[in-house]
PDB file of C-alpha atoms in Angstrom:
ATOM      1  CA  MET A   1     -66.290   9.715  30.662  1.00  0.00           C
ATOM      2  CA  ARG A   2     -65.585  12.690  31.392  1.00  0.00           C
ATOM      3  CA  THR A   3     -69.031  14.455  34.197  1.00  0.00           C
ATOM      4  CA  GLN A   4     -69.621  10.421  34.985  1.00  0.00           C
ATOM      5  CA  GLU A   5     -66.573   8.565  35.382  1.00  0.00           C
ATOM      6  CA  TRP A   6     -64.130  11.474  36.107  1.00  0.00           C
ATOM      7  CA  PRO A   7     -65.589  12.168  38.947  1.00  0.00           C
ATOM      8  CA  ALA A   8     -65.749   8.999  39.746  1.00  0.00           C
ATOM      9  CA  MET A   9     -62.595   7.861  39.801  1.00  0.00           C
ATOM     10  CA  ALA A  10     -61.552  11.196  42.264  1.00  0.00           C
ATOM     11  CA  ASP A  11     -62.692   8.677  45.015  1.00  0.00           C
ATOM     12  CA  GLY A  12     -60.770   6.037  43.066  1.00  0.00           C
ATOM     13  CA  HIS A  13     -63.795   4.326  41.632  1.00  0.00           C
ATOM     14  CA  GLY A  14     -65.275   3.750  38.302  1.00  0.00           C
ATOM     15  CA  SER A  15     -68.752   4.601  36.939  1.00  0.00           C
ATOM     16  CA  PRO A  16     -70.853   1.616  35.589  1.00  0.00           C
ATOM     17  CA  ALA A  17     -71.834   4.278  33.026  1.00  0.00           C
ATOM     18  CA  PRO A  18     -69.342   3.877  30.261  1.00  0.00           C
ATOM     19  CA  SER A  19     -68.867   0.003  30.788  1.00  0.00           C
ATOM     20  CA  VAL A  20     -72.883   0.115  28.803  1.00  0.00           C
ATOM     21  CA  TRP A  21     -71.723   2.467  26.201  1.00  0.00           C
ATOM     22  CA  SER A  22     -69.443   0.437  25.387  1.00  0.00           C
ATOM     23  CA  THR A  23     -70.964  -3.359  24.992  1.00  0.00           C
ATOM     24  CA  GLN A  24     -73.343  -0.586  23.032  1.00  0.00           C
ATOM     25  CA  PHE A  25     -70.417   0.271  20.591  1.00  0.00           C
ATOM     26  CA  ARG A  26     -69.971  -3.289  19.976  1.00  0.00           C
ATOM     27  CA  GLN A  27     -72.817  -4.471  19.578  1.00  0.00           C
ATOM     28  CA  THR A  28     -72.827  -1.769  16.799  1.00  0.00           C
ATOM     29  CA  PHE A  29     -70.647  -3.740  15.780  1.00  0.00           C
ATOM     30  CA  ARG A  30     -72.117  -6.619  15.029  1.00  0.00           C
ATOM     31  CA  GLY A  31     -74.393  -5.470  12.287  1.00  0.00           C
ATOM     32  CA  LEU A  32     -69.954  -4.365   9.427  1.00  0.00           C
ATOM     33  CA  GLU A  33     -69.247  -8.424  10.375  1.00  0.00           C
ATOM     34  CA  GLY A  34     -67.221  -8.779   7.552  1.00  0.00           C
ATOM     35  CA  LYS A  35     -66.920  -5.256   6.267  1.00  0.00           C
ATOM     36  CA  PRO A  36     -62.914  -3.504   5.808  1.00  0.00           C
ATOM     37  CA  VAL A  37     -63.965  -1.532   8.662  1.00  0.00           C
ATOM     38  CA  PHE A  38     -65.208  -3.586  11.083  1.00  0.00           C
ATOM     39  CA  GLY A  39     -61.303  -4.733  12.304  1.00  0.00           C
ATOM     40  CA  MET A  40     -60.366  -0.598  12.797  1.00  0.00           C
ATOM     41  CA  LEU A  41     -63.354  -0.476  14.813  1.00  0.00           C
ATOM     42  CA  ILE A  42     -62.529  -2.904  16.959  1.00  0.00           C
ATOM     43  CA  ALA A  43     -59.030  -2.194  17.248  1.00  0.00           C
ATOM     44  CA  ALA A  44     -60.110   1.130  18.564  1.00  0.00           C
ATOM     45  CA  ASP A  45     -62.733  -0.557  20.922  1.00  0.00           C
ATOM     46  CA  ASN A  46     -60.042  -2.033  22.080  1.00  0.00           C
ATOM     47  CA  LYS A  47     -57.154   0.711  22.948  1.00  0.00           C
ATOM     48  CA  ARG A  48     -59.765   2.889  24.099  1.00  0.00           C
ATOM     49  CA  SER A  49     -60.812   0.282  26.758  1.00  0.00           C
ATOM     50  CA  ASP A  50     -56.873  -0.693  27.406  1.00  0.00           C
ATOM     51  CA  GLU A  51     -56.920   3.119  27.772  1.00  0.00           C
ATOM     52  CA  ARG A  52     -59.966   2.469  30.163  1.00  0.00           C
ATOM     53  CA  GLU A  53     -58.689  -0.145  32.032  1.00  0.00           C
ATOM     54  CA  GLU A  54     -54.933   2.003  32.337  1.00  0.00           C
ATOM     55  CA  ARG A  55     -56.852   4.903  34.427  1.00  0.00           C
ATOM     56  CA  LEU A  56     -58.829   3.036  36.349  1.00  0.00           C
ATOM     57  CA  THR A  57     -55.741   1.477  37.676  1.00  0.00           C
ATOM     58  CA  GLN A  58     -54.161   4.863  37.768  1.00  0.00           C
ATOM     59  CA  ALA A  59     -57.650   6.369  40.214  1.00  0.00           C
ATOM     60  CA  THR A  60     -57.494   3.407  42.929  1.00  0.00           C
ATOM     61  CA  ALA A  61     -54.693   4.471  45.999  1.00  0.00           C
ATOM     62  CA  SER A  62     -51.655   2.451  45.837  1.00  0.00           C
ATOM     63  CA  ILE A  63     -50.811   2.972  48.281  1.00  0.00           C
ATOM     64  CA  PRO A  64     -52.697   1.594  51.797  1.00  0.00           C
ATOM     65  CA  SER A  65     -54.231   3.718  54.797  1.00  0.00           C
ATOM     66  CA  ALA A  66     -53.011   1.955  56.874  1.00  0.00           C
ATOM     67  CA  ILE A  67     -49.912   2.897  55.492  1.00  0.00           C
ATOM     68  CA  LEU A  68     -50.510   6.402  55.844  1.00  0.00           C
ATOM     69  CA  TRP A  69     -51.790   6.690  58.991  1.00  0.00           C
ATOM     70  CA  PHE A  70     -48.990   4.552  60.503  1.00  0.00           C
ATOM     71  CA  LEU A  71     -46.564   7.200  58.962  1.00  0.00           C
ATOM     72  CA  LEU A  72     -48.771  10.021  60.637  1.00  0.00           C
ATOM     73  CA  ALA A  73     -48.923   8.012  63.770  1.00  0.00           C
ATOM     74  CA  THR A  74     -45.326   8.081  63.232  1.00  0.00           C
ATOM     75  CA  LEU A  75     -44.272  11.662  62.719  1.00  0.00           C
ATOM     76  CA  ALA A  76     -46.766  13.063  65.415  1.00  0.00           C
ATOM     77  CA  ILE A  77     -44.598  10.409  68.188  1.00  0.00           C
ATOM     78  CA  THR A  78     -41.488  12.289  66.399  1.00  0.00           C
ATOM     79  CA  VAL A  79     -42.835  15.696  66.681  1.00  0.00           C
ATOM     80  CA  ILE A  80     -43.128  15.114  70.733  1.00  0.00           C
ATOM     81  CA  ALA A  81     -40.596  13.217  71.328  1.00  0.00           C
ATOM     82  CA  LEU A  82     -38.449  15.730  70.485  1.00  0.00           C
ATOM     83  CA  GLY A  83     -40.744  18.533  71.263  1.00  0.00           C
ATOM     84  CA  ILE A  84     -40.444  17.084  75.717  1.00  0.00           C
ATOM     85  CA  CYS A  85     -36.478  17.633  74.296  1.00  0.00           C
ATOM     86  CA  ILE A  86     -36.281  21.007  74.322  1.00  0.00           C
ATOM     87  CA  PRO A  87     -35.284  23.020  76.702  1.00  0.00           C
ATOM     88  CA  ARG A  88     -37.629  25.040  79.473  1.00  0.00           C
ATOM     89  CA  ARG A  89     -35.715  28.263  78.014  1.00  0.00           C
ATOM     90  CA  ASN A  90     -34.043  30.301  75.455  1.00  0.00           C
ATOM     91  CA  ASN A  91     -34.637  27.665  72.754  1.00  0.00           C
ATOM     92  CA  ARG A  92     -36.820  29.853  70.164  1.00  0.00           C
ATOM     93  CA  GLY A  93     -34.520  28.479  67.296  1.00  0.00           C
ATOM     94  CA  GLN A  94     -35.171  24.273  69.138  1.00  0.00           C
ATOM     95  CA  LEU A  95     -38.900  25.990  68.351  1.00  0.00           C
ATOM     96  CA  ILE A  96     -38.731  27.807  64.743  1.00  0.00           C
ATOM     97  CA  THR A  97     -36.418  24.130  63.959  1.00  0.00           C
ATOM     98  CA  LEU A  98     -38.927  21.805  65.489  1.00  0.00           C
ATOM     99  CA  VAL A  99     -41.728  23.564  63.525  1.00  0.00           C
ATOM    100  CA  VAL A 100     -40.101  23.729  59.808  1.00  0.00           C
ATOM    101  CA  ILE A 101     -39.419  19.821  59.467  1.00  0.00           C
ATOM    102  CA  THR A 102     -42.690  19.248  61.578  1.00  0.00           C
ATOM    103  CA  ALA A 103     -44.501  21.814  58.661  1.00  0.00           C
ATOM    104  CA  LEU A 104     -42.092  19.888  55.778  1.00  0.00           C
ATOM    105  CA  LEU A 105     -43.272  16.509  56.771  1.00  0.00           C
ATOM    106  CA  THR A 106     -46.365  16.944  57.305  1.00  0.00           C
ATOM    107  CA  THR A 107     -46.573  18.763  53.341  1.00  0.00           C
ATOM    108  CA  THR A 108     -43.958  15.461  52.807  1.00  0.00           C
ATOM    109  CA  LEU A 109     -47.199  12.865  54.000  1.00  0.00           C
ATOM    110  CA  CYS A 110     -50.067  14.944  52.016  1.00  0.00           C
ATOM    111  CA  ILE A 111     -47.741  14.875  48.877  1.00  0.00           C
ATOM    112  CA  ILE A 112     -47.131  12.264  48.910  1.00  0.00           C
ATOM    113  CA  ARG A 113     -50.812  10.845  49.772  1.00  0.00           C
ATOM    114  CA  ASP A 114     -51.840  13.657  46.702  1.00  0.00           C
ATOM    115  CA  VAL A 115     -50.128  12.060  44.057  1.00  0.00           C
ATOM    116  CA  ASP A 116     -51.650   8.737  44.917  1.00  0.00           C
ATOM    117  CA  ARG A 117     -54.580   9.763  44.263  1.00  0.00           C
ATOM    118  CA  PRO A 118     -54.321  12.056  40.818  1.00  0.00           C
ATOM    119  CA  PHE A 119     -58.027  12.715  40.225  1.00  0.00           C
ATOM    120  CA  GLY A 120     -58.616  14.116  43.799  1.00  0.00           C
ATOM    121  CA  GLY A 121     -57.613  16.650  45.747  1.00  0.00           C
ATOM    122  CA  ILE A 122     -54.725  19.483  45.502  1.00  0.00           C
ATOM    123  CA  ILE A 123     -52.830  17.562  42.139  1.00  0.00           C
ATOM    124  CA  ASN A 124     -55.589  16.520  39.831  1.00  0.00           C
ATOM    125  CA  VAL A 125     -55.711  15.078  36.772  1.00  0.00           C
ATOM    126  CA  LYS A 126     -57.843  17.146  34.797  1.00  0.00           C
ATOM    127  CA  PRO A 127     -60.453  15.378  31.462  1.00  0.00           C
ATOM    128  CA  THR A 128     -58.669  18.101  29.323  1.00  0.00           C
ATOM    129  CA  ALA A 129     -58.162  15.525  26.368  1.00  0.00           C
ATOM    130  CA  ILE A 130     -61.632  13.776  26.789  1.00  0.00           C
ATOM    131  CA  ALA A 131     -63.498  17.105  26.571  1.00  0.00           C
ATOM    132  CA  ASP A 132     -61.960  18.130  23.626  1.00  0.00           C
ATOM    133  CA  ALA A 133     -62.958  14.952  22.108  1.00  0.00           C
ATOM    134  CA  GLU A 134     -65.984  15.895  22.782  1.00  0.00           C
ATOM    135  CA  HIS A 135     -66.056  18.821  21.316  1.00  0.00           C
ATOM    136  CA  GLN A 136     -64.551  18.318  17.971  1.00  0.00           C
ATOM    137  CA  GLY A 137     -67.124  15.152  17.566  1.00  0.00           C
ATOM    138  CA  THR A 138     -70.128  17.059  18.428  1.00  0.00           C
ATOM    139  CA  ARG A 139     -68.659  20.134  16.379  1.00  0.00           C
ATOM    140  CA  ASP A 140     -68.868  16.585  12.691  1.00  0.00           C
ATOM    141  CA  PHE A 141     -71.917  15.232  13.964  1.00  0.00           C
ATOM    142  CA  THR A 142     -74.525  18.158  14.352  1.00  0.00           C
ATOM    143  CA  ALA A 143     -72.358  19.457  11.755  1.00  0.00           C
ATOM    144  CA  ASN A 144     -72.518  15.852   9.227  1.00  0.00           C
ATOM    145  CA  HIS A 145     -76.126  15.870  10.778  1.00  0.00           C
ATOM    146  CA  PRO A 146     -77.812  19.384  10.991  1.00  0.00           C
ATOM    147  CA  ALA A 147     -81.149  18.319  11.864  1.00  0.00           C
ATOM    148  CA  ALA A 148     -80.579  15.290  13.917  1.00  0.00           C
ATOM    149  CA  GLU A 149     -80.056  15.587  18.247  1.00  0.00           C
ATOM    150  CA  LEU A 150     -76.887  14.511  20.003  1.00  0.00           C
ATOM    151  CA  PRO A 151     -77.265  11.310  20.885  1.00  0.00           C
ATOM    152  CA  CYS A 152     -76.968  11.076  24.835  1.00  0.00           C
ATOM    153  CA  ASP A 153     -77.752  14.380  26.754  1.00  0.00           C
ATOM    154  CA  ASP A 154     -75.287  16.726  28.664  1.00  0.00           C
ATOM    155  CA  ASN A 155     -74.360  13.928  31.022  1.00  0.00           C
ATOM    156  CA  GLY A 156     -73.435  11.074  28.952  1.00  0.00           C
ATOM    157  CA  ASN A 157     -77.267   8.850  28.722  1.00  0.00           C
ATOM    158  CA  ARG A 158     -78.241   7.586  25.514  1.00  0.00           C
ATOM    159  CA  ARG A 159     -81.250   9.759  25.257  1.00  0.00           C
ATOM    160  CA  THR A 160     -84.719   7.894  25.614  1.00  0.00           C
ATOM    161  CA  THR A 161     -86.689   8.064  22.367  1.00  0.00           C
TER     162      THR A 161
END
């Protein structure tokens, strides 16, 4: 999740790797069907799946690119029109005002675009909680199985034996 899907979400997409892992995980559950732990595992897997869907929804830009381009064109036309209206002499105050308004409106558009894409850009949601869960899982696995090797590599791919 941290090494494959998180970078893909920066581009507004998901990675197929967690789905492959989830399928293998559910196949493992089939062997536990009818046992008391089965319901708990299914509930936890459903919650994990719902949270992944929520992340993927958040990664998808909700403001269409056409609207951002329209806003950018509107900003450019407005700045050019105001620039044309500024007197040729004694215009220091008007020029400063135009520069400040242009900077504010440009910054506003950049912030809107960045907030609409939370997994990439300046405002970037880091996979801190997922990295913590990965660290705890690795620690628990190595504590309980000191001679065993982790079932996946550093990129989250299943090791082949």
